Coordinates of C-alpha atoms in Angstrom, one line a residue:
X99 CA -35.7 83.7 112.7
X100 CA -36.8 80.3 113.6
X101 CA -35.8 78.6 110.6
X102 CA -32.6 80.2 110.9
X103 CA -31.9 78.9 114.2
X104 CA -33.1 75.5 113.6
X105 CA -30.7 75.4 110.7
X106 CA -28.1 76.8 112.6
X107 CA -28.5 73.9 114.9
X108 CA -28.8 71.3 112.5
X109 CA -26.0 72.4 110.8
X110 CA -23.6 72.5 114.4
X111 CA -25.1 69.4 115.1
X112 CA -23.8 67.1 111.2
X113 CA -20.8 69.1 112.5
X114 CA -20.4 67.9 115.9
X115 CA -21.5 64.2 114.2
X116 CA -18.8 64.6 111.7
X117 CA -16.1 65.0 114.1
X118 CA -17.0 62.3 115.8
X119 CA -17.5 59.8 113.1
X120 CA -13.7 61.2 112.3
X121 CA -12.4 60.8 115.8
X122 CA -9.1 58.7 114.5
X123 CA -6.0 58.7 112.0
X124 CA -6.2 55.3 110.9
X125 CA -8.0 52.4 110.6
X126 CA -6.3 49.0 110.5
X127 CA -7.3 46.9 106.9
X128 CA -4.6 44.6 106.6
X129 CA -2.7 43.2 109.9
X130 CA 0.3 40.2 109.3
X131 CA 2.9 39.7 112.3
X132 CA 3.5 41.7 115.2
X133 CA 2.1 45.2 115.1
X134 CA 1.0 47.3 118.1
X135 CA -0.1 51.0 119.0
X136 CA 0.1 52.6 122.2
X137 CA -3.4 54.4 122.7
X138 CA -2.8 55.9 126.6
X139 CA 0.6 55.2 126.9
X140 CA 0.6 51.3 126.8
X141 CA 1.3 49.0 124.1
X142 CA -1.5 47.0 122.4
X143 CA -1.4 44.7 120.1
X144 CA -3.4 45.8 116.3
X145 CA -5.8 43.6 114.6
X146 CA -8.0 44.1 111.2
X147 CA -10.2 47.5 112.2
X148 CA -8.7 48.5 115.4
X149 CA -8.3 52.8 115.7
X150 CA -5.4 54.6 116.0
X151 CA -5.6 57.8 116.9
X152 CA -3.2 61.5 116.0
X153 CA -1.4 61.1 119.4
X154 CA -0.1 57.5 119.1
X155 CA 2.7 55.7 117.6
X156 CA 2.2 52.5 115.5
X157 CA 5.2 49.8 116.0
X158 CA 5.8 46.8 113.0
X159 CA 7.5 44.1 114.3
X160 CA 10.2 42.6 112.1
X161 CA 8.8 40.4 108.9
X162 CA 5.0 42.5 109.4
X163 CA 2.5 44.0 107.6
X164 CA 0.3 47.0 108.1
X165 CA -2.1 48.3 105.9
X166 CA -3.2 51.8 107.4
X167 CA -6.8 53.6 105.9
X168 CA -6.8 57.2 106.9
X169 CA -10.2 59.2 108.0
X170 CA -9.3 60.8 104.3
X171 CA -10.2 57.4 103.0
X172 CA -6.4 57.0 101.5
X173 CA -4.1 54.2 102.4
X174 CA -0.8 53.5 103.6
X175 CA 0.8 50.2 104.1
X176 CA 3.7 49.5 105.9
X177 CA 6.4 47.0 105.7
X178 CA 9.7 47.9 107.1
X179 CA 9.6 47.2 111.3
X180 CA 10.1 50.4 112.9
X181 CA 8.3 52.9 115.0
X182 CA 5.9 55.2 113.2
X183 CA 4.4 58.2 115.2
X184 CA 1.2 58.4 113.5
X185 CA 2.0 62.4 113.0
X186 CA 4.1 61.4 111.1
X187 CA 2.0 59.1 108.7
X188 CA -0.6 61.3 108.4
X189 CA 2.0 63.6 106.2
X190 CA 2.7 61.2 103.6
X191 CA -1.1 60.3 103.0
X192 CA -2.3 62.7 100.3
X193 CA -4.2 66.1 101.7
X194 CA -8.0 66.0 100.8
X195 CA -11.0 64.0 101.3
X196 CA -11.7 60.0 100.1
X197 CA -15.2 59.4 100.3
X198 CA -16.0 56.7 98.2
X199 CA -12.4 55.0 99.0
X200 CA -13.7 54.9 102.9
X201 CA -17.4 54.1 101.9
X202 CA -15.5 50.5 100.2
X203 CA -13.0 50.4 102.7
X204 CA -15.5 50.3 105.4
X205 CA -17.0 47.4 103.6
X206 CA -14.5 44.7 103.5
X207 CA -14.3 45.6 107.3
X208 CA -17.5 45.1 108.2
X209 CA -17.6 42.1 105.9
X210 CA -14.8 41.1 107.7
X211 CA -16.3 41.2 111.0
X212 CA -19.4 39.2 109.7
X213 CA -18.1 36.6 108.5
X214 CA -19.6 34.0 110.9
X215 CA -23.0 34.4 109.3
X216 CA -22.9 32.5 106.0
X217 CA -23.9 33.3 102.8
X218 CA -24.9 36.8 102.9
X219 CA -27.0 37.5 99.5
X220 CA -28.1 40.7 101.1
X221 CA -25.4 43.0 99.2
X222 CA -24.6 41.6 96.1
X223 CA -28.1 41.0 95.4
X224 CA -29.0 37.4 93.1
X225 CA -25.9 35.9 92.4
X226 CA -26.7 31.9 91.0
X227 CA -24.4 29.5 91.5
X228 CA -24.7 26.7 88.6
X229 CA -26.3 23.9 90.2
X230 CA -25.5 20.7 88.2
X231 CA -22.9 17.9 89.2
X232 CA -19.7 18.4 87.4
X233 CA -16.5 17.0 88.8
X234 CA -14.8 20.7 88.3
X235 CA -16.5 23.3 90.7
X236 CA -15.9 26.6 88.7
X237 CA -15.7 29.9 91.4
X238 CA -18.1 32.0 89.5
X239 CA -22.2 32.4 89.0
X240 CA -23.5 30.3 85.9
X241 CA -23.4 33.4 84.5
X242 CA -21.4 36.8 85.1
X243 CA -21.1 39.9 83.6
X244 CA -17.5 41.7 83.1
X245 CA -16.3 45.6 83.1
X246 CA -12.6 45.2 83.1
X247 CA -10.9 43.1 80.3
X248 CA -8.5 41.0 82.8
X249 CA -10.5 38.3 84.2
X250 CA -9.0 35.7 86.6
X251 CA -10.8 32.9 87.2
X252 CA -10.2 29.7 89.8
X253 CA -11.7 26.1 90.2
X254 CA -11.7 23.6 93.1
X255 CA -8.1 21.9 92.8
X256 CA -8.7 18.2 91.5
X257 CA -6.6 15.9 94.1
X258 CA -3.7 14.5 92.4
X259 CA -1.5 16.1 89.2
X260 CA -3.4 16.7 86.4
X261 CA -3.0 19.3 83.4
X262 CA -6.6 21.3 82.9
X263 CA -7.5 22.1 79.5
X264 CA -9.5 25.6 79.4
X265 CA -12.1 26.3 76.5
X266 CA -13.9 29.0 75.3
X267 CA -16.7 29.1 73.3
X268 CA -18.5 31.7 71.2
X269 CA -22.6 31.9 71.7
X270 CA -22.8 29.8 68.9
X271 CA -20.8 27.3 70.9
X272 CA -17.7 27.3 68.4
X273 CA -14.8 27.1 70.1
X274 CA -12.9 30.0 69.9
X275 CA -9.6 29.6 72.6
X276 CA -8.2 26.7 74.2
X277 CA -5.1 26.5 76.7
X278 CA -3.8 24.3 79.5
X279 CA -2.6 25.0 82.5
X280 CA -1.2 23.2 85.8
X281 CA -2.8 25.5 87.9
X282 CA -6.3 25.7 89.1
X283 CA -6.8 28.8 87.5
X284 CA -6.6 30.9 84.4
X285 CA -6.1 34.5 83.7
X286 CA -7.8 35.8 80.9
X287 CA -8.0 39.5 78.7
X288 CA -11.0 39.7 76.9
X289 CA -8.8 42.9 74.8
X290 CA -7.5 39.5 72.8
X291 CA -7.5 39.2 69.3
X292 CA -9.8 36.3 69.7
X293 CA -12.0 37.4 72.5
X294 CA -12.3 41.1 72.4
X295 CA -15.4 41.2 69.8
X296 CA -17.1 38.4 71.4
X297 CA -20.1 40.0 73.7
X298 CA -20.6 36.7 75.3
X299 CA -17.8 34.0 76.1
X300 CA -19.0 30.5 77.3
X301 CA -15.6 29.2 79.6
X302 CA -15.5 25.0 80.8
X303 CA -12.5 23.9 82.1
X304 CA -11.5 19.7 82.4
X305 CA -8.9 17.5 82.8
X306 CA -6.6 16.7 80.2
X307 CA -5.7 13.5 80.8
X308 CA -9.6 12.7 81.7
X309 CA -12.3 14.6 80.2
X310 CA -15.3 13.1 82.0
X311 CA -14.0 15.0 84.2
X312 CA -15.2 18.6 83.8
X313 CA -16.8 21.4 85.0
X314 CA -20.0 22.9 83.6
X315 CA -20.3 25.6 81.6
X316 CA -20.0 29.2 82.9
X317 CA -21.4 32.0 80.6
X318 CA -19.2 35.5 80.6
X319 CA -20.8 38.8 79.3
X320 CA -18.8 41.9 78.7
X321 CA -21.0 44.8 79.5
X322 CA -22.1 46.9 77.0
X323 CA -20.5 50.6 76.2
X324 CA -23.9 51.9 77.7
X325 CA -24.1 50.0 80.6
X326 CA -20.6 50.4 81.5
X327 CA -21.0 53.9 81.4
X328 CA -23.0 54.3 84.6
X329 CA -20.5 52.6 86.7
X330 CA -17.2 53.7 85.1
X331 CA -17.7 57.4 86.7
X332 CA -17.4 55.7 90.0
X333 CA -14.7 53.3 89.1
X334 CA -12.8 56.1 87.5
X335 CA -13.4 58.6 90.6
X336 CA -12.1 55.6 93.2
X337 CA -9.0 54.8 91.2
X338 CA -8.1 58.3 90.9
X339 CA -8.4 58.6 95.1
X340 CA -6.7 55.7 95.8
X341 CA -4.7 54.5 92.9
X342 CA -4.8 50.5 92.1
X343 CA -1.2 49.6 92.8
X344 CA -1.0 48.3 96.0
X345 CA -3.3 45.4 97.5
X346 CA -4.8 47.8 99.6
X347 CA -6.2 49.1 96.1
X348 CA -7.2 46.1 95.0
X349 CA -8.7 44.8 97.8
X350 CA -10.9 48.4 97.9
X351 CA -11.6 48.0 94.3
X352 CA -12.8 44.4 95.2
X353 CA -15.3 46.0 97.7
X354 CA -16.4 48.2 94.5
X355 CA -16.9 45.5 92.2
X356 CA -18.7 43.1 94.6
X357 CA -21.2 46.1 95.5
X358 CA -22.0 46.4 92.1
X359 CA -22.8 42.9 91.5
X360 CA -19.8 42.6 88.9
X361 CA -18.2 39.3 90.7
X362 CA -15.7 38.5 88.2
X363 CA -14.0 42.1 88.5
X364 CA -14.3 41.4 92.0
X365 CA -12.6 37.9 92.4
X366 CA -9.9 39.3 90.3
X367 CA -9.0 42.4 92.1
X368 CA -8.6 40.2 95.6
X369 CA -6.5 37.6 93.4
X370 CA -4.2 40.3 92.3
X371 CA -4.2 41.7 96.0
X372 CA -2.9 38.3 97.5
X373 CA 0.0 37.5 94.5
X374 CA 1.0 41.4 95.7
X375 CA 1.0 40.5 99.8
X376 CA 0.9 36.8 99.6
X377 CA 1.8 36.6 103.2
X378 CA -1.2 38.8 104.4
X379 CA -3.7 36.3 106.1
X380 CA -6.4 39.2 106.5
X381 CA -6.2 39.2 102.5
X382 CA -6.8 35.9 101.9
X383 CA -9.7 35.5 104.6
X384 CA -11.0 38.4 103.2
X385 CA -11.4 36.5 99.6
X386 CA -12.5 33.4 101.1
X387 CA -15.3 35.4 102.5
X388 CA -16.5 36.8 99.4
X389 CA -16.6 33.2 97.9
X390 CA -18.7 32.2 100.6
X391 CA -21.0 35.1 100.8
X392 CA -21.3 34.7 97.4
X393 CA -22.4 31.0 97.2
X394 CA -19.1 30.4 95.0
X395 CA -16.6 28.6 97.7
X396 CA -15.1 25.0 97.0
X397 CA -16.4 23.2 99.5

């Protein structure tokens, strides 16, 4: 009798914990221009991982944007200023529960809300950055391993206007792809003709016009069938819950990738979220914050 009413208790009690761990409609992930709620009646002005609760109405302001995480863990962004009774929002997020996509999303916010305290190694585990002197500052580890084929990689902008000539090179340090590029950055797919049986790509990029000028050399693994396997479950599960079209997606992906110590996945899932909401601050922050944490900014 007493283990049934102690489980009885405990069981009322995860409840009771439940519902208050789910007291709200929305969180706030991505904030840009003038957006408010009105918890109690009066107008307040959102920011990245304020509430908002069943009874209140959320109001973008003209040229905003909102990105909205329900307690499901599915998203919502908003973009057209109006009024939006959060009733109402709560009807167009998809019925059913979104663990893992709240398990990321509450990541990046409380990543977010850290990111006064430096480097943080804590998560993503050891993560080296290449140490030698090159002129070119690549933004990945000396050596990174890759689950998806697209790969977008950045450098530290050399001042003035230069061409960069990219090169890859097989283990046996044959080259095996070279392009150029104005940009400082590259996007890659390792399903090429020329990369996709390599299991291990060395990438360098320099400048054209003066190549003592250069970066060092970065070394990019594809994981193996077998060790892809025990994360693609996950990966699979997420994308299903949340999709991966908008940047809300990506930048929740990002979260994934980074927690599982795949960086490059990462840094490419929070590129492709700013080129889709370029004018969403939070979103860039964001990625500058991984770079940090990760011992990978340019400065």
């Amino acid at each position: 009798m007493k283990t049934k009413f102690a489980t009885t208790i405990c069981t009322l009690l995860l409840t009771i914990g439940l519902a208050f761990g789910q007291d709200y409609a929305f969180k706030v992930l991505g904030n840009e221009g003038s957006n408010s709620s009105n918890p109690g009646g009066q107008w307040t002005p959102l920011k990245t991982g304020s509430i908002i609760k069943d009874g209140e109405t959320v109001r973008v302001g003209s040229n905003s944007y909102l990105g909205l995480l329900h307690s499901s863990g599915r998203s919502i962004e908003l973009k057209d200023a109006g009024d939006y009774p959060a009733s109402e929002l709560v009807k167009k997020v998809s019925t059913g529960s979104s663990s893992l996509a709240g398990k990321y999303a509450d990541f990046v916010l409380s990543k977010m809300a850290s990111s006064g305290n430096g480097n943080n190694m804590s998560v993503t585990g050891a993560v080296e950055r290449a140490t030698d002197d090159s002129s070119i500052k690549v933004n990945l580890p000396s050596s990174v391993e890759l689950f998806n084929p697209e790969a977008i990689i950045t450098w530290g902008e050399v001042e003035g206007n230069h061409e960069y000539k990219i090169i890859l090179k097989n283990m046996f340090d044959e080259v095996i792809m070279e392009s150029s590029t104005t940009d400082p950055m590259v996007n890659l797919n390792f399903d090429d003709p020329k990369l996709k049986d390599q299991r291990l790509v060395i990438f360098s990029v320099r400048l054209k016009d003066d190549e003592s000028v250069q970066s060092g050399e970065y070394g990019i693994k594809k994981l193996s069938k077998e060790e892809a396997e025990t994360i693609k479950n996950s990966y699979e599960s997420l994308k299903s819950e949340i999709g991966d079209d908008s940047a809300l997606d990506k930048i929740i992906l990002a979260s994934f990738f980074e927690e599982n110590n795949l960086i490059i996945d990462a840094a490419t899932n929070y590129e492709n979220a700013i080129k889709l909401s370029p004018d969403v601050e939070d979103f860039k922050n964001a990625y500058k914050q991984f770079l940090q944490r990760n011992g990978l900014g340019q400065n």
